[in-house]
Amino acid sequence: MRRRTLLTLPALAALPARAQDAFPSRPIRMVVPFPAGGATDVWARVVAAPMAERLGQPVVIDNRSGGSGMIGTEHVAKGAADGHTMLFSISSFVQAPVLFRSTAYDPLSDFAPIGRMGTTALVFCASPAMPVGSLAEFVARARGQDLSFGSYGTGSTGHVFAQILSDHERLGMTHVGYRGEAPLLTDMLGGRVAGAFHSLTLVKEHLRNGRLKPLAFLGRDRSPAFPDVPTLLELGYPDVFGWSGFFGAWAPARVPAPARMALVDAYRAAMARPEVIRRLEEVDVIIGYAGPEAFQAEIARTHATWLDLVTRMNIRPD
């Protein structure tokens, strides 16, 4: 009896270890480095629920805003690398570190892509304080005035391209950076900033009801939702305004391969679900899923392009 008992001890001792190694063993935190209610938060929530179904554990959104997205991103980079904390972010993931030049993480080496979701049209909008009907009218009204433009984060696409627009037209507008798109929208609607680039996900209804005026789209194509609004390229602005960014999910690079691949599988499966595709299209996402390798290549290209852009344009943090 004693011998049989002793022989089973190694097997019994191994069971708790195997149970502990199972992934995921608890809820997963999906850190969004921007405030609740903004476009990034909306996109993350669309994919979180179907990922939870696949993984068998809740996927909980954790909004950690500030620092142009770098506070939440750093939190993930320095946190426990067991797969239970991941990041959902936008192009600022690589853009802000390029602009600030000194950050506590390297977006190219400290993270492993889980998957790309897509992109969205960014539209330059005029606030209610600017009674204008076109970008030309906005420029004419802003010239010679001490006006400000807002952005959802210093170093973001919205900041840099509004600054390029201001410089190109010699408007001398002042940048006001916010901790995300939701608080920027509040001040836009209140007329406290004259204009800003916004995602259609957040402002479409405000554009339709006339509370904000869409003047021109960033990128190479008009939006099907607003076919009468031109692109900046169509209005004769430089080719740099054909820019298009991305958003998606990452895990810390140190996460063990089995856990990382479980996240990749859950994200891929979520992005293939018809209801997810339908919901993303409803919030004006231009869906473009890409797996880890293709996404990593795009991230590296974006990093190089952004570095060249901010150097050539001499764009600096506020």
mmCIF file of N, CA and C in Angstrom, residues 8-85:
data_model
loop_
_atom_site.group_PDB
_atom_site.id
_atom_site.type_symbol
_atom_site.label_atom_id
_atom_site.label_comp_id
_atom_site.label_asym_id
_atom_site.label_seq_id
_atom_site.Cartn_x
_atom_site.Cartn_y
_atom_site.Cartn_z
ATOM 1 N N THR A 8 2.465 6.989 -6.850
ATOM 2 C CA THR A 8 1.510 7.924 -7.439
ATOM 3 C C THR A 8 1.806 9.366 -7.087
ATOM 4 N N LEU A 9 2.685 9.601 -6.102
ATOM 5 C CA LEU A 9 2.937 10.980 -5.682
ATOM 6 C C LEU A 9 3.469 11.875 -6.801
ATOM 7 N N PRO A 10 4.444 11.437 -7.621
ATOM 8 C CA PRO A 10 4.914 12.309 -8.691
ATOM 9 C C PRO A 10 3.808 12.720 -9.656
ATOM 10 N N ALA A 11 2.955 11.751 -9.999
ATOM 11 C CA ALA A 11 1.865 12.082 -10.914
ATOM 12 C C ALA A 11 0.901 13.064 -10.280
ATOM 13 N N LEU A 12 0.577 12.852 -8.999
ATOM 14 C CA LEU A 12 -0.332 13.772 -8.327
ATOM 15 C C LEU A 12 0.270 15.165 -8.201
ATOM 16 N N ALA A 13 1.566 15.208 -7.946
ATOM 17 C CA ALA A 13 2.222 16.509 -7.796
ATOM 18 C C ALA A 13 2.243 17.260 -9.110
ATOM 19 N N ALA A 14 2.235 16.536 -10.229
ATOM 20 C CA ALA A 14 2.304 17.195 -11.531
ATOM 21 C C ALA A 14 0.991 17.838 -11.938
ATOM 22 N N LEU A 15 -0.118 17.349 -11.388
ATOM 23 C CA LEU A 15 -1.419 17.871 -11.800
ATOM 24 C C LEU A 15 -1.588 19.360 -11.535
ATOM 25 N N PRO A 16 -1.287 19.857 -10.318
ATOM 26 C CA PRO A 16 -1.436 21.292 -10.105
ATOM 27 C C PRO A 16 -0.570 22.116 -11.044
ATOM 28 N N ALA A 17 0.646 21.641 -11.365
ATOM 29 C CA ALA A 17 1.525 22.383 -12.261
ATOM 30 C C ALA A 17 0.899 22.496 -13.637
ATOM 31 N N ARG A 18 0.327 21.381 -14.132
ATOM 32 C CA ARG A 18 -0.299 21.427 -15.452
ATOM 33 C C ARG A 18 -1.496 22.353 -15.435
ATOM 34 N N ALA A 19 -2.246 22.345 -14.341
ATOM 35 C CA ALA A 19 -3.409 23.220 -14.250
ATOM 36 C C ALA A 19 -2.984 24.681 -14.251
ATOM 37 N N GLN A 20 -1.873 24.948 -13.533
ATOM 38 C CA GLN A 20 -1.403 26.322 -13.483
ATOM 39 C C GLN A 20 -0.878 26.770 -14.840
ATOM 40 N N ASP A 21 -0.335 25.831 -15.634
ATOM 41 C CA ASP A 21 0.218 26.175 -16.936
ATOM 42 C C ASP A 21 -0.867 26.419 -17.977
ATOM 43 N N ALA A 22 -2.088 26.010 -17.735
ATOM 44 C CA ALA A 22 -3.166 26.199 -18.695
ATOM 45 C C ALA A 22 -3.387 27.688 -18.926
ATOM 46 N N PHE A 23 -3.583 28.058 -20.194
ATOM 47 C CA PHE A 23 -3.807 29.464 -20.535
ATOM 48 C C PHE A 23 -5.089 29.599 -21.322
ATOM 49 N N PRO A 24 -5.883 30.619 -20.955
ATOM 50 C CA PRO A 24 -5.713 31.547 -19.819
ATOM 51 C C PRO A 24 -6.284 30.957 -18.549
ATOM 52 N N SER A 25 -5.694 31.302 -17.427
ATOM 53 C CA SER A 25 -6.144 30.787 -16.138
ATOM 54 C C SER A 25 -6.958 31.811 -15.360
ATOM 55 N N ARG A 26 -7.100 33.005 -15.906
ATOM 56 C CA ARG A 26 -7.875 34.076 -15.257
ATOM 57 C C ARG A 26 -8.259 35.097 -16.325
ATOM 58 N N PRO A 27 -9.069 36.097 -15.999
ATOM 59 C CA PRO A 27 -9.456 37.100 -16.988
ATOM 60 C C PRO A 27 -8.251 37.806 -17.611
ATOM 61 N N ILE A 28 -8.413 38.203 -18.853
ATOM 62 C CA ILE A 28 -7.369 38.912 -19.594
ATOM 63 C C ILE A 28 -7.714 40.399 -19.619
ATOM 64 N N ARG A 29 -6.736 41.226 -19.331
ATOM 65 C CA ARG A 29 -6.917 42.683 -19.408
ATOM 66 C C ARG A 29 -6.433 43.172 -20.769
ATOM 67 N N MET A 30 -7.322 43.824 -21.504
ATOM 68 C CA MET A 30 -6.956 44.458 -22.761
ATOM 69 C C MET A 30 -6.814 45.952 -22.483
ATOM 70 N N VAL A 31 -5.573 46.411 -22.410
ATOM 71 C CA VAL A 31 -5.306 47.807 -22.084
ATOM 72 C C VAL A 31 -5.515 48.670 -23.329
ATOM 73 N N VAL A 32 -6.362 49.676 -23.188
ATOM 74 C CA VAL A 32 -6.562 50.690 -24.224
ATOM 75 C C VAL A 32 -5.939 51.973 -23.690
ATOM 76 N N PRO A 33 -4.898 52.501 -24.328
ATOM 77 C CA PRO A 33 -4.179 53.643 -23.755
ATOM 78 C C PRO A 33 -4.820 54.996 -24.039
ATOM 79 N N PHE A 34 -6.143 54.992 -24.165
ATOM 80 C CA PHE A 34 -6.918 56.205 -24.396
ATOM 81 C C PHE A 34 -8.207 56.106 -23.579
ATOM 82 N N PRO A 35 -8.903 57.239 -23.343
ATOM 83 C CA PRO A 35 -10.067 57.210 -22.455
ATOM 84 C C PRO A 35 -11.229 56.378 -22.991
ATOM 85 N N ALA A 36 -12.070 55.946 -22.086
ATOM 86 C CA ALA A 36 -13.320 55.279 -22.459
ATOM 87 C C ALA A 36 -14.171 56.235 -23.275
ATOM 88 N N GLY A 37 -14.876 55.703 -24.261
ATOM 89 C CA GLY A 37 -15.761 56.517 -25.075
ATOM 90 C C GLY A 37 -15.155 56.988 -26.368
ATOM 91 N N GLY A 38 -13.821 56.913 -26.510
ATOM 92 C CA GLY A 38 -13.173 57.292 -27.753
ATOM 93 C C GLY A 38 -13.227 56.172 -28.773
ATOM 94 N N ALA A 39 -12.790 56.461 -29.989
ATOM 95 C CA ALA A 39 -12.880 55.481 -31.063
ATOM 96 C C ALA A 39 -12.064 54.225 -30.761
ATOM 97 N N THR A 40 -10.857 54.382 -30.220
ATOM 98 C CA THR A 40 -10.023 53.213 -29.920
ATOM 99 C C THR A 40 -10.709 52.304 -28.923
ATOM 100 N N ASP A 41 -11.355 52.893 -27.937
ATOM 101 C CA ASP A 41 -12.098 52.134 -26.941
ATOM 102 C C ASP A 41 -13.252 51.367 -27.589
ATOM 103 N N VAL A 42 -13.951 52.021 -28.513
ATOM 104 C CA VAL A 42 -15.076 51.382 -29.207
ATOM 105 C C VAL A 42 -14.593 50.173 -29.991
ATOM 106 N N TRP A 43 -13.517 50.322 -30.751
ATOM 107 C CA TRP A 43 -13.002 49.214 -31.568
ATOM 108 C C TRP A 43 -12.553 48.048 -30.702
ATOM 109 N N ALA A 44 -11.889 48.347 -29.603
ATOM 110 C CA ALA A 44 -11.407 47.284 -28.715
ATOM 111 C C ALA A 44 -12.575 46.478 -28.156
ATOM 112 N N ARG A 45 -13.639 47.148 -27.774
ATOM 113 C CA ARG A 45 -14.789 46.451 -27.180
ATOM 114 C C ARG A 45 -15.496 45.547 -28.186
ATOM 115 N N VAL A 46 -15.439 45.913 -29.463
ATOM 116 C CA VAL A 46 -16.074 45.067 -30.478
ATOM 117 C C VAL A 46 -15.412 43.697 -30.537
ATOM 118 N N VAL A 47 -14.091 43.661 -30.410
ATOM 119 C CA VAL A 47 -13.365 42.398 -30.559
ATOM 120 C C VAL A 47 -13.178 41.661 -29.232
ATOM 121 N N ALA A 48 -13.313 42.367 -28.111
ATOM 122 C CA ALA A 48 -13.037 41.744 -26.805
ATOM 123 C C ALA A 48 -14.014 40.612 -26.479
ATOM 124 N N ALA A 49 -15.297 40.833 -26.708
ATOM 125 C CA ALA A 49 -16.295 39.818 -26.334
ATOM 126 C C ALA A 49 -16.125 38.509 -27.099
ATOM 127 N N PRO A 50 -15.981 38.529 -28.433
ATOM 128 C CA PRO A 50 -15.772 37.247 -29.127
ATOM 129 C C PRO A 50 -14.437 36.586 -28.789
ATOM 130 N N MET A 51 -13.427 37.380 -28.462
ATOM 131 C CA MET A 51 -12.171 36.771 -28.009
ATOM 132 C C MET A 51 -12.392 36.032 -26.694
ATOM 133 N N ALA A 52 -13.179 36.615 -25.796
ATOM 134 C CA ALA A 52 -13.465 35.982 -24.514
ATOM 135 C C ALA A 52 -14.161 34.637 -24.708
ATOM 136 N N GLU A 53 -15.085 34.568 -25.651
ATOM 137 C CA GLU A 53 -15.778 33.310 -25.917
ATOM 138 C C GLU A 53 -14.787 32.235 -26.364
ATOM 139 N N ARG A 54 -13.867 32.605 -27.203
ATOM 140 C CA ARG A 54 -12.884 31.649 -27.720
ATOM 141 C C ARG A 54 -11.909 31.190 -26.639
ATOM 142 N N LEU A 55 -11.512 32.138 -25.774
ATOM 143 C CA LEU A 55 -10.511 31.835 -24.755
ATOM 144 C C LEU A 55 -11.096 31.201 -23.498
ATOM 145 N N GLY A 56 -12.395 31.363 -23.278
ATOM 146 C CA GLY A 56 -13.020 30.802 -22.091
ATOM 147 C C GLY A 56 -12.787 31.609 -20.834
ATOM 148 N N GLN A 57 -12.338 32.856 -20.987
ATOM 149 C CA GLN A 57 -12.140 33.773 -19.869
ATOM 150 C C GLN A 57 -12.584 35.165 -20.314
ATOM 151 N N PRO A 58 -13.067 35.998 -19.388
ATOM 152 C CA PRO A 58 -13.440 37.365 -19.760
ATOM 153 C C PRO A 58 -12.237 38.143 -20.294
ATOM 154 N N VAL A 59 -12.485 39.021 -21.258
ATOM 155 C CA VAL A 59 -11.484 39.974 -21.728
ATOM 156 C C VAL A 59 -11.981 41.352 -21.308
ATOM 157 N N VAL A 60 -11.311 41.926 -20.334
ATOM 158 C CA VAL A 60 -11.773 43.152 -19.677
ATOM 159 C C VAL A 60 -10.994 44.352 -20.207
ATOM 160 N N ILE A 61 -11.712 45.380 -20.647
ATOM 161 C CA ILE A 61 -11.060 46.599 -21.145
ATOM 162 C C ILE A 61 -10.556 47.420 -19.963
ATOM 163 N N ASP A 62 -9.301 47.848 -20.057
ATOM 164 C CA ASP A 62 -8.658 48.655 -19.015
ATOM 165 C C ASP A 62 -8.138 49.932 -19.675
ATOM 166 N N ASN A 63 -8.860 51.043 -19.502
ATOM 167 C CA ASN A 63 -8.462 52.329 -20.096
ATOM 168 C C ASN A 63 -7.404 53.001 -19.234
ATOM 169 N N ARG A 64 -6.219 53.189 -19.822
ATOM 170 C CA ARG A 64 -5.106 53.854 -19.120
ATOM 171 C C ARG A 64 -4.564 54.943 -20.045
ATOM 172 N N SER A 65 -5.178 56.124 -19.972
ATOM 173 C CA SER A 65 -4.861 57.184 -20.926
ATOM 174 C C SER A 65 -3.736 58.074 -20.425
ATOM 175 N N GLY A 66 -3.225 58.888 -21.354
ATOM 176 C CA GLY A 66 -2.197 59.867 -21.028
ATOM 177 C C GLY A 66 -0.924 59.642 -21.811
ATOM 178 N N GLY A 67 -0.154 60.708 -21.950
ATOM 179 C CA GLY A 67 1.131 60.603 -22.621
ATOM 180 C C GLY A 67 1.024 60.189 -24.069
ATOM 181 N N SER A 68 -0.042 60.636 -24.757
ATOM 182 C CA SER A 68 -0.245 60.276 -26.171
ATOM 183 C C SER A 68 -0.291 58.765 -26.369
ATOM 184 N N GLY A 69 -0.851 58.063 -25.385
ATOM 185 C CA GLY A 69 -0.961 56.610 -25.452
ATOM 186 C C GLY A 69 0.222 55.880 -24.857
ATOM 187 N N MET A 70 1.270 56.611 -24.476
ATOM 188 C CA MET A 70 2.490 55.945 -24.014
ATOM 189 C C MET A 70 2.382 55.426 -22.584
ATOM 190 N N ILE A 71 1.508 56.010 -21.760
ATOM 191 C CA ILE A 71 1.382 55.542 -20.374
ATOM 192 C C ILE A 71 0.816 54.125 -20.338
ATOM 193 N N GLY A 72 -0.290 53.917 -21.033
ATOM 194 C CA GLY A 72 -0.874 52.584 -21.067
ATOM 195 C C GLY A 72 0.009 51.580 -21.772
ATOM 196 N N THR A 73 0.672 52.029 -22.837
ATOM 197 C CA THR A 73 1.563 51.136 -23.581
ATOM 198 C C THR A 73 2.745 50.700 -22.725
ATOM 199 N N GLU A 74 3.330 51.636 -21.997
ATOM 200 C CA GLU A 74 4.438 51.301 -21.099
ATOM 201 C C GLU A 74 3.988 50.339 -20.010
ATOM 202 N N HIS A 75 2.759 50.527 -19.512
ATOM 203 C CA HIS A 75 2.222 49.632 -18.488
ATOM 204 C C HIS A 75 2.215 48.192 -18.984
ATOM 205 N N VAL A 76 1.819 47.988 -20.232
ATOM 206 C CA VAL A 76 1.796 46.637 -20.792
ATOM 207 C C VAL A 76 3.216 46.122 -21.006
ATOM 208 N N ALA A 77 4.091 46.988 -21.527
ATOM 209 C CA ALA A 77 5.461 46.564 -21.813
ATOM 210 C C ALA A 77 6.187 46.096 -20.561
ATOM 211 N N LYS A 78 5.922 46.759 -19.433
ATOM 212 C CA LYS A 78 6.640 46.455 -18.197
ATOM 213 C C LYS A 78 5.895 45.487 -17.288
ATOM 214 N N GLY A 79 4.673 45.122 -17.672
ATOM 215 C CA GLY A 79 3.872 44.256 -16.821
ATOM 216 C C GLY A 79 4.252 42.794 -16.941
ATOM 217 N N ALA A 80 3.494 41.961 -16.246
ATOM 218 C CA ALA A 80 3.729 40.520 -16.268
ATOM 219 C C ALA A 80 3.550 39.991 -17.684
ATOM 220 N N ALA A 81 4.527 39.263 -18.161
ATOM 221 C CA ALA A 81 4.502 38.743 -19.534
ATOM 222 C C ALA A 81 3.989 37.312 -19.548
ATOM 223 N N ASP A 82 2.760 37.118 -19.078
ATOM 224 C CA ASP A 82 2.182 35.775 -19.045
ATOM 225 C C ASP A 82 0.986 35.638 -19.982
ATOM 226 N N GLY A 83 0.722 36.683 -20.760
ATOM 227 C CA GLY A 83 -0.376 36.639 -21.711
ATOM 228 C C GLY A 83 -1.689 37.157 -21.178
ATOM 229 N N HIS A 84 -1.770 37.436 -19.885
ATOM 230 C CA HIS A 84 -3.030 37.893 -19.305
ATOM 231 C C HIS A 84 -3.205 39.406 -19.377
ATOM 232 N N THR A 85 -2.219 40.101 -19.954
ATOM 233 C CA THR A 85 -2.338 41.531 -20.214
ATOM 234 C C THR A 85 -1.903 41.782 -21.650
#
